[in-house]
XYZ file of N, CA and C in Angstrom:
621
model
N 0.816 -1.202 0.000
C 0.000 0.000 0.000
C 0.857 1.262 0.000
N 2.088 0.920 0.430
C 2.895 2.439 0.419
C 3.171 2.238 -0.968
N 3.448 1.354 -1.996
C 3.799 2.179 -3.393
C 2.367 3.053 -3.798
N 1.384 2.303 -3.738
C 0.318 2.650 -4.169
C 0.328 4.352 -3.833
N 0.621 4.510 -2.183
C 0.576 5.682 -1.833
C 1.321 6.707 -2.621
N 2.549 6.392 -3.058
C 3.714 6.875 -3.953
C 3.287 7.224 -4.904
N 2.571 6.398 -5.708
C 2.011 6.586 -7.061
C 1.133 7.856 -6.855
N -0.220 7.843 -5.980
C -0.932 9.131 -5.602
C 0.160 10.594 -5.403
N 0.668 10.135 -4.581
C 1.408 11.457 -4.283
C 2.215 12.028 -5.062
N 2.706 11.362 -6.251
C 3.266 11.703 -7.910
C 4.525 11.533 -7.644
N 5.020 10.614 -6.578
C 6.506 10.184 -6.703
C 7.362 9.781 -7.771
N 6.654 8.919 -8.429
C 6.598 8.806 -9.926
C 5.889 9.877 -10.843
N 6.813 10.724 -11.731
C 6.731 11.585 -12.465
C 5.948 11.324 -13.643
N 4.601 11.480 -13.400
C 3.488 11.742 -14.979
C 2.995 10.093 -15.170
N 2.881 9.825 -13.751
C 1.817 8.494 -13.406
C 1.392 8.616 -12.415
N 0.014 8.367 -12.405
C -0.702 8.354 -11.098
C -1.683 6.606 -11.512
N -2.358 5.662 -10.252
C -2.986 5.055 -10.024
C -4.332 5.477 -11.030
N -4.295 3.972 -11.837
C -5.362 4.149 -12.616
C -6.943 4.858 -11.901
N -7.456 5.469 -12.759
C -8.862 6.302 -12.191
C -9.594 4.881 -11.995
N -9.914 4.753 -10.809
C -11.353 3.828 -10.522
C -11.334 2.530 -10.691
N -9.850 2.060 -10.430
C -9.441 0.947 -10.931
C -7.314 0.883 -10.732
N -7.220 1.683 -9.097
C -6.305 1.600 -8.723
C -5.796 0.001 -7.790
N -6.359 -0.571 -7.175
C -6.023 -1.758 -6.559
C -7.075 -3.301 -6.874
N -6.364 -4.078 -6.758
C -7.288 -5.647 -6.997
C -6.296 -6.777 -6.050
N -7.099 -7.782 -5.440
C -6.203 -8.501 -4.903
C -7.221 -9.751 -5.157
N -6.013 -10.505 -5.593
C -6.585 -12.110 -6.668
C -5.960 -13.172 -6.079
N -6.900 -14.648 -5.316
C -6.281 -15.173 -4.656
C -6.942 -16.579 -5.055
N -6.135 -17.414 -5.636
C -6.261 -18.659 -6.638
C -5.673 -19.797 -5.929
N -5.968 -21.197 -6.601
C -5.557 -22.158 -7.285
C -5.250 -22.177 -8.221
N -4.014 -22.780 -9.136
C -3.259 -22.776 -10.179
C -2.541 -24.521 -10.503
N -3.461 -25.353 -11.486
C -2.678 -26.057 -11.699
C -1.751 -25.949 -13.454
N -0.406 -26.042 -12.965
C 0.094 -25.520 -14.583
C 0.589 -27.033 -15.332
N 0.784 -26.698 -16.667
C 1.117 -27.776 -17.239
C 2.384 -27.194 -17.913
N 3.446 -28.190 -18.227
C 4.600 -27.643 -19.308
C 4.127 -28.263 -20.268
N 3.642 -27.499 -21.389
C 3.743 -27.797 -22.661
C 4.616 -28.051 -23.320
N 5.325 -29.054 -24.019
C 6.593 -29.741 -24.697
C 6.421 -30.383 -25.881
N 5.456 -29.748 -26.486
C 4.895 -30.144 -27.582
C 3.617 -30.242 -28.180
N 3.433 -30.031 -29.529
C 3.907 -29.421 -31.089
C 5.447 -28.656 -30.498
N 6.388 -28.696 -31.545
C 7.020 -27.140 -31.400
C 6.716 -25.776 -31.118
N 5.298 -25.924 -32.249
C 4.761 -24.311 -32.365
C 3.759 -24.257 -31.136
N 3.664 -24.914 -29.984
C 3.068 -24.790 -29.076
C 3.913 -24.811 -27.802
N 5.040 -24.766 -27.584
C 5.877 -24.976 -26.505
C 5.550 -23.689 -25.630
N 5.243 -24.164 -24.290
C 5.018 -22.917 -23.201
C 4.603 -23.643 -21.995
N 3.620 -22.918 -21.793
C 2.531 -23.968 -20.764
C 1.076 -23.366 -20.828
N 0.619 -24.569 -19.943
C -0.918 -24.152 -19.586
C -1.414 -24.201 -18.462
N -2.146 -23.387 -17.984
C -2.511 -23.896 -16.491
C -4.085 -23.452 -16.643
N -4.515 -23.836 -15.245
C -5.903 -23.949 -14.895
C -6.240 -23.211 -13.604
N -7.647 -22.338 -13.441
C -7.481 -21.565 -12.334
C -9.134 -21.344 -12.132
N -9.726 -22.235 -11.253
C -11.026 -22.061 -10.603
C -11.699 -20.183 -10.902
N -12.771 -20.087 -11.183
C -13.716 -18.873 -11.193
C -14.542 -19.199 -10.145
N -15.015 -18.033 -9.461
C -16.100 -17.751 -8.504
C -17.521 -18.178 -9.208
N -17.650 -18.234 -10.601
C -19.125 -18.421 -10.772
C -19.096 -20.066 -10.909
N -18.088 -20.827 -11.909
C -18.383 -22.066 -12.551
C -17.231 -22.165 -13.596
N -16.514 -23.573 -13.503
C -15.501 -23.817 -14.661
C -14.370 -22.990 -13.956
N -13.654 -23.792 -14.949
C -12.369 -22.670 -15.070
C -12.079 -21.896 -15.727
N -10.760 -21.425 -15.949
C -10.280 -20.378 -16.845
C -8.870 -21.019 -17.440
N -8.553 -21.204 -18.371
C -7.209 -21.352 -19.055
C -6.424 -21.240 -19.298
N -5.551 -20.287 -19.263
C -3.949 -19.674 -19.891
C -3.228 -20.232 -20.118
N -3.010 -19.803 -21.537
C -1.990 -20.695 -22.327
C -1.167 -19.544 -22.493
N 0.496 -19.815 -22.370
C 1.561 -19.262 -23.304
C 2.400 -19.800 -23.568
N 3.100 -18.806 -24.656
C 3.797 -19.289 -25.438
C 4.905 -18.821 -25.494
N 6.456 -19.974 -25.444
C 7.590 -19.252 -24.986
C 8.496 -20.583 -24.509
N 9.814 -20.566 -25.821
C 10.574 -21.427 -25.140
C 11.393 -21.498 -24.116
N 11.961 -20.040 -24.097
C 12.544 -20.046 -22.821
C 12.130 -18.650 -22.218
N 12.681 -18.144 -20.848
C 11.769 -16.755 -20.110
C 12.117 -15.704 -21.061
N 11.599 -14.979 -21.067
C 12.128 -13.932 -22.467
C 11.503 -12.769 -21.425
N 11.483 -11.315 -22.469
C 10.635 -10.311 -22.282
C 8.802 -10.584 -22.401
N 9.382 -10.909 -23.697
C 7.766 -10.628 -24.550
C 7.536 -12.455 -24.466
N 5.916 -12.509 -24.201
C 5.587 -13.918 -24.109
C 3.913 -13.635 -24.436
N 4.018 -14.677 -25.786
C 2.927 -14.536 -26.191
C 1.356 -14.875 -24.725
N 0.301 -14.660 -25.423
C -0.601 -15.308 -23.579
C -1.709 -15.142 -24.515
N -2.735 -16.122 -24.232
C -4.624 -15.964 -24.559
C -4.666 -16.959 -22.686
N -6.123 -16.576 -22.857
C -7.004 -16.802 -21.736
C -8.360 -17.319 -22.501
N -8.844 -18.571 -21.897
C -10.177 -19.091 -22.234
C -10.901 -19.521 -20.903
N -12.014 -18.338 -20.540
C -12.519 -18.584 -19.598
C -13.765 -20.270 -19.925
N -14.483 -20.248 -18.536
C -15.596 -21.460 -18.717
C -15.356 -22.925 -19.605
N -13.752 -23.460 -18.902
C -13.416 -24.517 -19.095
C -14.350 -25.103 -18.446
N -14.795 -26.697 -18.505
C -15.729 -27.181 -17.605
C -15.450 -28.471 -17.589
N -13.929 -28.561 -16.783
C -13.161 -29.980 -16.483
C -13.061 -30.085 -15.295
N -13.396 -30.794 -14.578
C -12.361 -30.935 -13.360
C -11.128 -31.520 -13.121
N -10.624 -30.964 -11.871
C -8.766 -30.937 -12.059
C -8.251 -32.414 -12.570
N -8.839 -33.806 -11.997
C -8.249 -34.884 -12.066
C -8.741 -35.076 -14.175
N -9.077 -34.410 -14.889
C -8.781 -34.330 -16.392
C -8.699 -33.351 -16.585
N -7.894 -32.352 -16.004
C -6.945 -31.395 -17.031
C -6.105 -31.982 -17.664
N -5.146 -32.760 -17.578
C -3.988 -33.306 -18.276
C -4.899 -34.298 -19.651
N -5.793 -34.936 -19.739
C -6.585 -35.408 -20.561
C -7.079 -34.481 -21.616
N -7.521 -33.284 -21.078
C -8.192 -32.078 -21.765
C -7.030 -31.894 -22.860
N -6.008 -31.316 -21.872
C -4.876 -30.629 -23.006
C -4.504 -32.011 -24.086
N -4.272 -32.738 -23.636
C -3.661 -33.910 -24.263
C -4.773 -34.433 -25.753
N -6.143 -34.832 -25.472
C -6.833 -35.026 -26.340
C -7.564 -34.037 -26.802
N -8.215 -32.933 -26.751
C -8.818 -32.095 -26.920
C -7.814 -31.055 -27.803
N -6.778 -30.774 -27.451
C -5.683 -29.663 -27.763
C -4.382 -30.015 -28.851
N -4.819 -31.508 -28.338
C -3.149 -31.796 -29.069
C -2.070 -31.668 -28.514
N -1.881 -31.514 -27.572
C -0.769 -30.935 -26.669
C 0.235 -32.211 -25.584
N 1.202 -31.994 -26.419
C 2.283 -32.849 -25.482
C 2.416 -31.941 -24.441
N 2.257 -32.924 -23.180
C 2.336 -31.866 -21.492
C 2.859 -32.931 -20.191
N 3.397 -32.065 -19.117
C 4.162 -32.779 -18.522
C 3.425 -31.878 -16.908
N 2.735 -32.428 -15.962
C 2.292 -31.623 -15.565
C 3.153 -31.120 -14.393
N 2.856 -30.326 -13.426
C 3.856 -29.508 -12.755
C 2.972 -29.339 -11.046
N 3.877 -29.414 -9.932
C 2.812 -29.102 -9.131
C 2.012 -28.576 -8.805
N 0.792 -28.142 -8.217
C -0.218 -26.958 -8.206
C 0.491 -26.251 -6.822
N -0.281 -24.806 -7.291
C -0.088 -23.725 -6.153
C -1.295 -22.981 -5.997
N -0.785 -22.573 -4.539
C -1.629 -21.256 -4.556
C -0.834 -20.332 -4.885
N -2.082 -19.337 -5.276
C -1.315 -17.862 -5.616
C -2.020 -16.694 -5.158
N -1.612 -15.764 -4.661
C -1.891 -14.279 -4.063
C -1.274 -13.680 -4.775
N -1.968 -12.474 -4.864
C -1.574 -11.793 -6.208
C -2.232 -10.044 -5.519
N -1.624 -9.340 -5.558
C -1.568 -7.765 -5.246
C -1.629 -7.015 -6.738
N -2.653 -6.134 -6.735
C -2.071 -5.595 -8.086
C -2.765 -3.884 -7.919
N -1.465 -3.299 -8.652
C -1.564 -1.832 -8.620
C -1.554 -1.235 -10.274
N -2.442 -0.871 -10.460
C -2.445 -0.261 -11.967
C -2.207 1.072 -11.894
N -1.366 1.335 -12.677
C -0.210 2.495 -12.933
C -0.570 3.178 -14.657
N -0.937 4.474 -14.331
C -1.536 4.902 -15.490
C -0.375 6.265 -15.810
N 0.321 6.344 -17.349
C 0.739 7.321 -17.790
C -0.230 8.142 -17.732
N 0.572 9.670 -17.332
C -0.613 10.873 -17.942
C -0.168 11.341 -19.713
N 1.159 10.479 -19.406
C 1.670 11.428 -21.365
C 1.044 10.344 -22.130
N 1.119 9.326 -21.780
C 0.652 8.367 -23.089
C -0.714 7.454 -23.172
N -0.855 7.493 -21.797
C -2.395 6.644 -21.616
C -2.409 5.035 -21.590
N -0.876 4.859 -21.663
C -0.378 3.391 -21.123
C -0.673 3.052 -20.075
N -1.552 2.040 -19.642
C -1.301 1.254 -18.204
C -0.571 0.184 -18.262
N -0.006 0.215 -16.972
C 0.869 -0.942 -16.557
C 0.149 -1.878 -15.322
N 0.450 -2.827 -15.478
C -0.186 -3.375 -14.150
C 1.359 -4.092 -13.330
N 1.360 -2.728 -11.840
C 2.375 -4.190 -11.106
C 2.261 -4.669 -10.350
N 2.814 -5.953 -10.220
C 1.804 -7.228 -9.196
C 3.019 -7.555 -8.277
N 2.305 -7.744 -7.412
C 3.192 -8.149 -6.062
C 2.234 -9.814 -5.969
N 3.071 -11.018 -6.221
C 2.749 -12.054 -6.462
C 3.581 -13.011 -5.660
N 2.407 -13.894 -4.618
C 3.487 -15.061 -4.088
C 2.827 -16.828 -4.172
N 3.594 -17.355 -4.748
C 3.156 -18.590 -5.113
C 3.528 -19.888 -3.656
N 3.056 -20.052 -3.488
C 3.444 -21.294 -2.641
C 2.598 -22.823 -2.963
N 3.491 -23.964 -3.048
C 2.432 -25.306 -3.608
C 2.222 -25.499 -2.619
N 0.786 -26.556 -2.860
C -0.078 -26.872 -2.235
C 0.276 -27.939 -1.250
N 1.256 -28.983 -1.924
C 1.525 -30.229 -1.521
C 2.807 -29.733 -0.488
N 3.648 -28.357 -0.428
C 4.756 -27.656 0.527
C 4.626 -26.051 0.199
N 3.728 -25.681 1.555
C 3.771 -24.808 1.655
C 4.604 -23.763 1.914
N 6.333 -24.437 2.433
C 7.391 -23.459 2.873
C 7.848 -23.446 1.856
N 7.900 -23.925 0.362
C 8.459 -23.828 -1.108
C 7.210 -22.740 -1.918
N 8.271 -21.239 -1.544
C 7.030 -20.172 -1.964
C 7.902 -19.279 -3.213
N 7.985 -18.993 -4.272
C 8.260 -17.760 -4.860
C 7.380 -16.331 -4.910
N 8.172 -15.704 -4.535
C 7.214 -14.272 -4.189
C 8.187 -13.363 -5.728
N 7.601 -12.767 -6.399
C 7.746 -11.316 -7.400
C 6.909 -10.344 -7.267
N 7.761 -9.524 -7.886
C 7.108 -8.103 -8.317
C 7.210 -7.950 -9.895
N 6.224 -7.891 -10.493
C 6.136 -8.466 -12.073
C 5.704 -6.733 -12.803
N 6.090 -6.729 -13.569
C 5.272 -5.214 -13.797
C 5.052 -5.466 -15.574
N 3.445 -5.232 -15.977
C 3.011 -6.041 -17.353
C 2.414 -4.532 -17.906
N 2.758 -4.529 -19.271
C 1.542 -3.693 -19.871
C 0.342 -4.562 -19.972
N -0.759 -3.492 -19.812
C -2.214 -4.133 -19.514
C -3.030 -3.324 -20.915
N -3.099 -2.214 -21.330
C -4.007 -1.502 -22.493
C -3.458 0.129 -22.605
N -4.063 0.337 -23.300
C -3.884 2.038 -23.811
C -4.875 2.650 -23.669
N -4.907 4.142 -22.695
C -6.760 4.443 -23.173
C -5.898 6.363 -23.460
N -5.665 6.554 -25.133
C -5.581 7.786 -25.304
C -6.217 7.928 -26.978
N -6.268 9.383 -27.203
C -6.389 9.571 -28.539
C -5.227 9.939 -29.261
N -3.981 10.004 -28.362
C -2.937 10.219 -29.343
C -2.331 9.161 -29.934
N -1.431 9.343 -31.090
C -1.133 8.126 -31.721
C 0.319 7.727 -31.601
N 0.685 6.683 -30.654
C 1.917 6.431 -30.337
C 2.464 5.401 -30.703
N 3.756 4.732 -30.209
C 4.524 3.870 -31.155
C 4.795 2.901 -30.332
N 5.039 1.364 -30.656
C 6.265 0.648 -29.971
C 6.695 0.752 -29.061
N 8.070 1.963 -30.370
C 8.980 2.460 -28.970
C 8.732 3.120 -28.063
N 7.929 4.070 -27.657
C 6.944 4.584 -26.799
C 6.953 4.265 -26.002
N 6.128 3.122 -26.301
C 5.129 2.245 -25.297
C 7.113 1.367 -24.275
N 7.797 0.681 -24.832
C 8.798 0.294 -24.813
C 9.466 1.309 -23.784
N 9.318 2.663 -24.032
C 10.891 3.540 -23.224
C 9.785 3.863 -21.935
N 8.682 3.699 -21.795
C 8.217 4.632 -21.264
C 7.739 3.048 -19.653
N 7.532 1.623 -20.101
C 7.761 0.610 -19.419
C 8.837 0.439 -19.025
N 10.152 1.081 -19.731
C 11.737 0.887 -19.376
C 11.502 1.622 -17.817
N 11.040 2.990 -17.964
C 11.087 4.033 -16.930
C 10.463 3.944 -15.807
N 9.510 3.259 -16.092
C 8.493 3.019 -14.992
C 9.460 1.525 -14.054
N 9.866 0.847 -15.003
C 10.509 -0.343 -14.420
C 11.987 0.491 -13.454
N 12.730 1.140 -14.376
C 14.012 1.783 -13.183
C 13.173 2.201 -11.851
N 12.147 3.298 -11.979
C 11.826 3.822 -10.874
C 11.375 2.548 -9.771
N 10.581 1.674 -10.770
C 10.033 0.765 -9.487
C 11.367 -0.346 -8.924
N 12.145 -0.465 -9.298
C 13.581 -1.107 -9.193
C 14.194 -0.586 -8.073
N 14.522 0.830 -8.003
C 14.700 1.704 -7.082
C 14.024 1.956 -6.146
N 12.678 1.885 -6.195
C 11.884 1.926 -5.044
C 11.795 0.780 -3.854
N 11.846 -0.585 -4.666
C 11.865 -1.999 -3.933
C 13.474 -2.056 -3.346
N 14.632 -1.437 -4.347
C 15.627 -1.686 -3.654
C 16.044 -0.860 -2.672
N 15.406 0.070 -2.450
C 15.648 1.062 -1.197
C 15.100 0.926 -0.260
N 14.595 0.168 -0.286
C 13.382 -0.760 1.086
C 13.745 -1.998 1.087
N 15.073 -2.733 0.651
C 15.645 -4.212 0.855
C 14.388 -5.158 0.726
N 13.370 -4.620 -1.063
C 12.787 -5.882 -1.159
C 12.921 -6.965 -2.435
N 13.812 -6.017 -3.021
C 14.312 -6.420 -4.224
C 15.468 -5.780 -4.983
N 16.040 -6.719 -5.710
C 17.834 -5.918 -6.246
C 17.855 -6.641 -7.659
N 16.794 -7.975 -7.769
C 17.492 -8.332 -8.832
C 16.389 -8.235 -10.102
N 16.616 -8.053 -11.274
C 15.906 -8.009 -12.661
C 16.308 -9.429 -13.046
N 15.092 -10.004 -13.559
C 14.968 -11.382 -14.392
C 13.694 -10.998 -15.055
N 14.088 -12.794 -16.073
C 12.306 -12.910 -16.508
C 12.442 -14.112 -15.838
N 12.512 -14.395 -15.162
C 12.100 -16.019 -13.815
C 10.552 -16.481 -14.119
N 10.259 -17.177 -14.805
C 8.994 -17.484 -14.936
C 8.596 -18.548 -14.262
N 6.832 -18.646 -13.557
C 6.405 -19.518 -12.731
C 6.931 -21.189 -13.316
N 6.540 -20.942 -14.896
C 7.483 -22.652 -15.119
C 9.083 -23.005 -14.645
N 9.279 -21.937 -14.894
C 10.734 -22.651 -14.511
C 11.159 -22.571 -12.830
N 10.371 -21.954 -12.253
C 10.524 -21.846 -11.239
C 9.793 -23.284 -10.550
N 9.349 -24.254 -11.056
C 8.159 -25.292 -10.900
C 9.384 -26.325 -11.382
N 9.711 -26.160 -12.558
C 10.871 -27.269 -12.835
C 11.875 -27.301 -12.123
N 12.422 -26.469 -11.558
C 13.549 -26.103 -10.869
C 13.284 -27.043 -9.522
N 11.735 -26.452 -9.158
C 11.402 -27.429 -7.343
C 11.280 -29.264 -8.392
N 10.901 -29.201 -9.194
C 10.744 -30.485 -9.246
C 11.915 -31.238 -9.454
N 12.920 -31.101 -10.035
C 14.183 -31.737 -10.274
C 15.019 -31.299 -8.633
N 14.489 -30.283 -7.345
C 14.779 -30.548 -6.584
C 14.325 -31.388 -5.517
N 13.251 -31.445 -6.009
C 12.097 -32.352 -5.042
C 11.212 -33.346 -5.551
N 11.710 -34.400 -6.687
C 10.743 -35.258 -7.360
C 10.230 -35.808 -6.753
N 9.928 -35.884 -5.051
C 8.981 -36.556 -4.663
C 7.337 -35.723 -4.534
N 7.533 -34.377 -4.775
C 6.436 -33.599 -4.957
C 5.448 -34.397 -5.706
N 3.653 -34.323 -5.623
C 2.838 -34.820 -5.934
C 2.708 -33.854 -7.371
N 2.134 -34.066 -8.668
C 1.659 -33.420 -9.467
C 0.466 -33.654 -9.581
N -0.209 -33.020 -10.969
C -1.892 -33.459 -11.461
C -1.644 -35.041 -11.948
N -0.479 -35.374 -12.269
C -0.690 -36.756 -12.867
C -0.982 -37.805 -11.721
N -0.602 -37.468 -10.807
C -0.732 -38.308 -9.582
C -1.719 -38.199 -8.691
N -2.964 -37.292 -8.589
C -3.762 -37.012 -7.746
C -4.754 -37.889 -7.937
């Protein structure tokens, strides 16, 4: 809540907290899958309960952590967890290897340019699995989310102006000893990593 506060008070120069749509806090189940096939499908997929019915989907796409990673979302899946791995597999086509489930808490502050009408969304995110709860990754992720202007801008724009917002918020976490380091650490690899340290972890294939 103190960046949030920061953002109001214009600590950050020519961003303030999106109008009417400054805070959200999102608190899930997540079972993911590594996708390892088609080629042209390599990423993952995971699965994430809705409040009304079904799930929701996310798929991306991405061989290794990069910047840019492709993403769709298909809400009102209507599997339950013990055939997700069936779903992707026959339904999709999808060679998959599944990965343990987590929970996830998720903080999010939307960060609105006044020059360009870029929002950013940054998330204060901590994962912990289900099956070990003291095996947690916590980030601070910061995503473009949409544009709401009438001027007509570019790319690079959009590009220098996420660069800037990222130094300042870099500086802000590291001056409060909560963060120093820049990656793209993504939840898969951060999942492969516990599993080749901990193959006795339970997955979806085993439940």
């Amino acid at each position: 809540m103190n960046l949030l506060k920061a953002l109001r008070d214009g600590e950050m120069e020519g961003c303030r907290p999106e109008y009417r749509d400054e805070f959200q806090i999102n608190h899930t189940e997540n079972h993911l899958f590594d996708v390892t096939g088609p080629d042209e499908e390599i990423g993952y997929a995971s699965f994430s309960p809705t409040v009304t019915a079904g799930h929701v989907l996310k798929r991306k796409w991405y061989a290794k952590d990069a910047f840019a990673r492709r993403e769709e979302l298909t809400p009102g899946i209507d599997v339950r967890p013990d055939g997700f791995e069936a779903y992707l597999r026959d339904e999709l086509g999808l060679e998959v290897a599944p990965l343990p489930a987590f929970e996830r808490v998720r903080y999010d502050i939307q960060c609105e340019s006044m020059r360009t009408g870029h929002i950013f969304g940054i998330f204060f995110d901590r994962c912990s699995l289900l099956a070990a709860p003291d095996i947690v990754l916590s980030q601070c992720e910061l995503e473009y989310l949409r544009s709401r202007s009438v001027l007509d801008t570019t790319h690079d724009d959009l590009l220098a102006e996420m660069e800037r917002i990222t130094r300042w918020l870099g500086d802000y976490l590291a001056a409060r000893g909560l963060a120093t380091e820049r990656t793209y650490y993504s939840k898969r690899t951060f999942l492969r990593d516990v599993v080749a340290r901990r193959p006795d972890l339970p997955t979806a294939r085993r439940r």
